[in-house]
Amino acid sequence: MMQEWRNGRMDMPPTINPPTPPGVQPTSPPPGLPLDMPSRGPVDNIEALGTTNVPSTDQSNIYCISVIGQVEGHVVLPPQNKTTKYEHLIPQLVAVEQNQSVEGVLIVLNTVGGDVEAGLALAEMISTLSKPTVTLVLGGGHSIGVPIAVASDYSFIADTATMTIHPIRLTGLVIGVPQSFEYLEKMQERVIRFVTAHSQVTEDKFRELMLKTGELARDIGTTVVGPDAVKYGLIDEIGGLAQAIRKLNEMIASAKSKNGSEVLQ
């Protein structure tokens, strides 16, 4: 590399940028942004800060939220685990409620469960949104994913998707005193009460599925496949992405007509 002294300083040879591949338009940073500072999008904000601005829907009036992997709660899971951090979803739900351009919310689940209180907090927030909400279970909506799946106004499950219903379990050190088991029972009652209040399943049937023996090799509980989830009343309908979006659009149109009639009155 050749260097040359000019006016008391050493000049480096100019950097040669690689040629742009055919058919690819060259990109340039937004006006006013330094060349060495890339623009930060909503996904980068969520990953770096755990929050986001009011969701930008561009040309869509539907905002999509995904719950995948394991619901991470008060304890940080190992980096090799695929997780959904509940502190990342809470500000998104708050922003959705405040954004006037968002008219409906689609929640897509493929989760193995996770932290009970974190999952229940997400379910409680979804159930209290004023805008139409639809959940879609793809692959699986297990454990604490069940309350999240039933928290919306209407729910779908894929024909081959499954939901595992089992009692609450604790990890780590458990003090063997009656108070510990009473606390566990109260937490389990919270989950049962929420699920039965936001779906068509009866409390007796849900307890039967939760405490069933023999189906799970090393645990008690039941694995419910899509059609059975609808038969038991956990989920409203069998369907996929197209059916979920179609139903959500119908609910948005119904909400608009209802609001319009209230204004005329």
Short mmCIF file of C-alpha atoms in Angstrom, two decimals:
data_model
loop_
_atom_site.label_atom_id
_atom_site.label_comp_id
_atom_site.label_asym_id
_atom_site.label_seq_id
_atom_site.Cartn_x
_atom_site.Cartn_y
_atom_site.Cartn_z
CA MET A 1 0.00 0.00 0.00
CA MET A 2 1.49 3.30 -1.08
CA GLN A 3 1.27 6.35 1.19
CA GLU A 4 2.15 9.94 0.37
CA TRP A 5 2.95 12.96 2.52
CA ARG A 6 0.99 16.07 1.63
CA ASN A 7 0.91 19.30 3.60
CA GLY A 8 2.49 17.66 6.64
CA ARG A 9 0.14 14.69 6.82
CA MET A 10 -0.02 11.24 5.39
CA ASP A 11 -2.80 10.58 2.89
CA MET A 12 -4.19 7.08 2.53
CA PRO A 13 -5.23 5.81 -0.89
CA PRO A 14 -8.95 6.18 -1.56
CA THR A 15 -11.19 3.27 -0.61
CA ILE A 16 -12.56 1.42 -3.61
CA ASN A 17 -16.12 0.20 -3.08
CA PRO A 18 -17.05 -3.18 -4.58
CA PRO A 19 -19.14 -3.00 -7.74
CA THR A 20 -22.89 -3.21 -7.35
CA PRO A 21 -24.29 -6.56 -8.57
CA PRO A 22 -26.41 -6.40 -11.72
CA GLY A 23 -30.07 -5.69 -11.05
CA VAL A 24 -29.44 -4.32 -7.52
CA GLN A 25 -30.05 -0.67 -6.88
CA PRO A 26 -27.30 1.02 -4.86
CA THR A 27 -28.40 2.09 -1.41
CA SER A 28 -27.60 5.30 0.37
CA PRO A 29 -28.21 6.37 3.97
CA PRO A 30 -31.17 8.63 4.74
CA PRO A 31 -30.52 12.37 4.48
CA GLY A 32 -28.87 13.81 7.57
CA LEU A 33 -27.62 10.41 8.78
CA PRO A 34 -23.84 9.91 9.04
CA LEU A 35 -22.34 7.42 6.64
CA ASP A 36 -21.11 5.17 9.44
CA MET A 37 -24.44 5.16 11.35
CA PRO A 38 -27.04 2.70 10.01
CA SER A 39 -30.72 3.50 10.42
CA ARG A 40 -32.43 1.73 13.33
CA GLY A 41 -35.74 0.04 12.61
CA PRO A 42 -38.48 -1.12 15.01
CA VAL A 43 -37.01 -4.64 15.24
CA ASP A 44 -33.60 -3.22 16.19
CA ASN A 45 -35.28 -1.06 18.84
CA ILE A 46 -37.06 -4.06 20.31
CA GLU A 47 -33.89 -6.16 20.41
CA ALA A 48 -31.72 -3.39 21.82
CA LEU A 49 -34.14 -1.52 24.08
CA GLY A 50 -37.04 -3.83 24.74
CA THR A 51 -39.49 -1.21 23.53
CA THR A 52 -40.75 0.36 20.34
CA ASN A 53 -42.48 3.44 19.09
CA VAL A 54 -46.13 3.45 18.09
CA PRO A 55 -46.36 0.58 15.58
CA SER A 56 -46.18 1.60 11.95
CA THR A 57 -48.63 -0.44 9.90
CA ASP A 58 -47.68 1.06 6.52
CA GLN A 59 -50.49 -0.18 4.27
CA SER A 60 -52.08 -2.60 6.75
CA ASN A 61 -54.52 -1.86 9.53
CA ILE A 62 -53.67 -5.16 11.27
CA TYR A 63 -50.76 -5.46 13.67
CA CYS A 64 -49.20 -8.90 14.12
CA ILE A 65 -47.59 -10.10 17.35
CA SER A 66 -45.81 -13.47 17.56
CA VAL A 67 -45.30 -15.60 20.66
CA ILE A 68 -42.66 -18.18 19.77
CA GLY A 69 -40.29 -20.48 21.60
CA GLN A 70 -40.41 -20.16 25.37
CA VAL A 71 -42.09 -17.29 27.19
CA GLU A 72 -39.27 -15.71 29.18
CA GLY A 73 -40.26 -14.15 32.47
CA HIS A 74 -38.33 -12.89 35.47
CA VAL A 75 -35.31 -15.15 34.83
CA VAL A 76 -33.14 -14.78 31.72
CA LEU A 77 -32.91 -18.08 29.87
CA PRO A 78 -29.72 -19.43 28.25
CA PRO A 79 -28.81 -17.77 24.92
CA GLN A 80 -29.37 -20.97 22.92
CA ASN A 81 -33.07 -20.97 23.88
CA LYS A 82 -35.53 -19.41 21.47
CA THR A 83 -37.56 -17.06 23.67
CA THR A 84 -40.27 -14.44 23.66
CA LYS A 85 -39.50 -11.78 26.24
CA TYR A 86 -42.72 -10.56 27.81
CA GLU A 87 -41.20 -7.15 28.57
CA HIS A 88 -40.81 -6.72 24.80
CA LEU A 89 -44.45 -7.51 24.04
CA ILE A 90 -46.02 -5.37 26.76
CA PRO A 91 -44.94 -2.01 25.22
CA GLN A 92 -46.10 -3.23 21.81
CA LEU A 93 -49.56 -3.97 23.20
CA VAL A 94 -49.67 -0.56 24.85
CA ALA A 95 -48.63 1.10 21.58
CA VAL A 96 -51.26 -0.87 19.64
CA GLU A 97 -54.00 0.32 22.00
CA GLN A 98 -52.93 3.94 21.52
CA ASN A 99 -52.38 3.86 17.75
CA GLN A 100 -55.52 4.96 15.90
CA SER A 101 -54.34 3.47 12.60
CA VAL A 102 -54.26 -0.07 14.09
CA GLU A 103 -57.76 -1.51 13.86
CA GLY A 104 -57.09 -5.16 14.72
CA VAL A 105 -54.44 -7.40 16.26
CA LEU A 106 -53.36 -10.88 15.13
CA ILE A 107 -51.46 -12.97 17.69
CA VAL A 108 -49.58 -15.96 16.23
CA LEU A 109 -48.47 -18.66 18.67
CA ASN A 110 -45.96 -21.46 18.38
CA THR A 111 -44.77 -21.77 21.96
CA VAL A 112 -43.78 -24.50 24.39
CA GLY A 113 -44.94 -22.41 27.36
CA GLY A 114 -42.71 -20.81 29.94
CA ASP A 115 -43.03 -18.47 32.90
CA VAL A 116 -46.56 -18.69 34.31
CA GLU A 117 -46.92 -15.13 35.57
CA ALA A 118 -45.34 -13.63 32.44
CA GLY A 119 -47.62 -15.64 30.15
CA LEU A 120 -50.64 -14.78 32.24
CA ALA A 121 -49.70 -11.09 32.14
CA LEU A 122 -49.62 -11.19 28.32
CA ALA A 123 -52.96 -13.00 28.25
CA GLU A 124 -54.52 -10.42 30.56
CA MET A 125 -53.28 -7.55 28.38
CA ILE A 126 -54.56 -9.17 25.18
CA SER A 127 -57.98 -9.82 26.73
CA THR A 128 -58.33 -6.16 27.77
CA LEU A 129 -57.51 -4.59 24.39
CA SER A 130 -60.38 -2.51 23.05
CA LYS A 131 -59.64 -3.49 19.45
CA PRO A 132 -60.63 -6.79 17.78
CA THR A 133 -58.12 -9.56 18.43
CA VAL A 134 -57.63 -13.00 16.87
CA THR A 135 -55.17 -15.69 17.95
CA LEU A 136 -53.77 -18.36 15.66
CA VAL A 137 -52.06 -21.47 17.06
CA LEU A 138 -49.55 -22.97 14.64
CA GLY A 139 -47.41 -25.95 15.59
CA GLY A 140 -48.18 -25.78 19.27
CA GLY A 141 -49.59 -23.60 22.01
CA HIS A 142 -48.54 -25.54 25.07
CA SER A 143 -48.70 -24.96 28.81
CA ILE A 144 -49.02 -21.24 29.59
CA GLY A 145 -49.57 -20.71 25.85
CA VAL A 146 -53.14 -21.96 26.41
CA PRO A 147 -54.30 -18.82 28.30
CA ILE A 148 -52.65 -16.64 25.64
CA ALA A 149 -54.42 -18.57 22.89
CA VAL A 150 -57.87 -18.11 24.44
CA ALA A 151 -57.33 -14.47 25.50
CA SER A 152 -58.45 -13.00 22.16
CA ASP A 153 -61.95 -12.32 20.91
CA TYR A 154 -61.73 -15.26 18.49
CA SER A 155 -59.23 -18.12 18.18
CA PHE A 156 -58.04 -20.46 15.45
CA ILE A 157 -55.84 -23.54 15.55
CA ALA A 158 -54.22 -25.42 12.67
CA ASP A 159 -55.58 -28.90 12.04
CA THR A 160 -52.26 -30.52 13.05
CA ALA A 161 -51.33 -28.13 15.87
CA THR A 162 -51.37 -29.31 19.47
CA MET A 163 -51.92 -27.86 22.94
CA THR A 164 -50.50 -29.51 26.08
CA ILE A 165 -52.55 -29.00 29.24
CA HIS A 166 -50.87 -29.94 32.52
CA PRO A 167 -50.64 -28.70 36.11
CA ILE A 168 -48.26 -25.90 37.05
CA ARG A 169 -44.73 -27.08 37.83
CA LEU A 170 -41.95 -25.39 39.78
CA THR A 171 -38.24 -25.50 39.02
CA GLY A 172 -35.42 -25.09 41.51
CA LEU A 173 -35.60 -25.39 45.28
CA VAL A 174 -39.07 -25.98 46.73
CA ILE A 175 -39.62 -25.75 50.49
CA GLY A 176 -41.70 -28.75 51.52
CA VAL A 177 -44.24 -26.95 53.69
CA PRO A 178 -48.02 -26.62 53.26
CA GLN A 179 -47.69 -22.92 52.37
CA SER A 180 -45.70 -23.76 49.23
CA PHE A 181 -48.37 -26.10 47.93
CA GLU A 182 -51.13 -23.63 48.83
CA TYR A 183 -49.36 -20.95 46.77
CA LEU A 184 -49.00 -23.38 43.86
CA GLU A 185 -52.68 -24.25 44.08
CA LYS A 186 -53.70 -20.58 44.07
CA MET A 187 -51.56 -19.90 40.99
CA GLN A 188 -53.09 -22.89 39.23
CA GLU A 189 -56.58 -21.64 40.08
CA ARG A 190 -55.73 -18.32 38.42
CA VAL A 191 -54.90 -20.12 35.18
CA ILE A 192 -58.01 -22.31 35.33
CA ARG A 193 -60.24 -19.32 36.05
CA PHE A 194 -58.79 -17.32 33.15
CA VAL A 195 -59.05 -20.14 30.61
CA THR A 196 -62.63 -21.07 31.51
CA ALA A 197 -63.68 -17.39 31.51
CA HIS A 198 -62.29 -16.74 28.01
CA SER A 199 -63.27 -19.97 26.24
CA GLN A 200 -66.17 -22.41 26.03
CA VAL A 201 -64.49 -25.22 27.97
CA THR A 202 -66.03 -26.07 31.32
CA GLU A 203 -63.99 -26.03 34.51
CA ASP A 204 -64.62 -29.73 35.13
CA LYS A 205 -63.44 -30.68 31.63
CA PHE A 206 -60.35 -28.50 31.86
CA ARG A 207 -59.41 -30.03 35.22
CA GLU A 208 -59.96 -33.50 33.77
CA LEU A 209 -57.58 -32.74 30.88
CA MET A 210 -55.05 -31.17 33.24
CA LEU A 211 -54.95 -34.06 35.72
CA LYS A 212 -55.25 -36.97 33.30
CA THR A 213 -52.73 -39.77 33.89
CA GLY A 214 -51.20 -42.18 31.43
CA GLU A 215 -51.09 -40.01 28.32
CA LEU A 216 -47.85 -38.16 29.08
CA ALA A 217 -45.01 -40.55 29.84
CA ARG A 218 -43.28 -38.59 32.62
CA ASP A 219 -46.03 -36.20 33.65
CA ILE A 220 -49.77 -35.85 34.07
CA GLY A 221 -51.82 -33.93 31.58
CA THR A 222 -53.19 -34.14 28.06
CA THR A 223 -51.96 -33.28 24.58
CA VAL A 224 -54.92 -31.92 22.64
CA VAL A 225 -54.81 -31.89 18.83
CA GLY A 226 -56.53 -29.14 16.81
CA PRO A 227 -59.96 -30.77 16.23
CA ASP A 228 -60.14 -31.91 19.86
CA ALA A 229 -59.30 -28.39 21.07
CA VAL A 230 -62.34 -27.15 19.14
CA LYS A 231 -64.50 -30.04 20.39
CA TYR A 232 -63.64 -29.31 24.01
CA GLY A 233 -64.36 -25.60 23.56
CA LEU A 234 -60.81 -24.35 24.09
CA ILE A 235 -60.50 -22.92 20.55
CA ASP A 236 -63.27 -21.51 18.40
CA GLU A 237 -62.39 -22.87 14.97
CA ILE A 238 -59.96 -24.89 12.84
CA GLY A 239 -58.14 -22.64 10.39
CA GLY A 240 -54.94 -21.06 9.20
CA LEU A 241 -53.59 -17.65 8.36
CA ALA A 242 -56.10 -16.80 5.63
CA GLN A 243 -59.07 -17.72 7.82
CA ALA A 244 -57.67 -15.76 10.78
CA ILE A 245 -57.13 -12.58 8.75
CA ARG A 246 -60.55 -12.93 7.10
CA LYS A 247 -62.24 -13.25 10.49
CA LEU A 248 -60.28 -10.30 11.86
CA ASN A 249 -61.32 -8.12 8.91
CA GLU A 250 -64.96 -9.10 9.52
CA MET A 251 -64.64 -8.14 13.18
CA ILE A 252 -63.03 -4.80 12.25
CA ALA A 253 -65.85 -4.04 9.81
CA SER A 254 -68.43 -4.96 12.46
CA ALA A 255 -66.74 -2.72 15.03
CA LYS A 256 -66.72 0.17 12.54
CA SER A 257 -70.41 -0.20 11.76
CA LYS A 258 -71.24 -0.41 15.47
CA ASN A 259 -69.25 2.72 16.24
CA GLY A 260 -70.89 4.53 13.31
CA SER A 261 -74.39 3.66 14.51
CA GLU A 262 -73.55 4.86 18.03
CA VAL A 263 -72.35 8.20 16.63
CA LEU A 264 -75.59 8.62 14.62
CA GLN A 265 -77.68 7.96 17.71
#
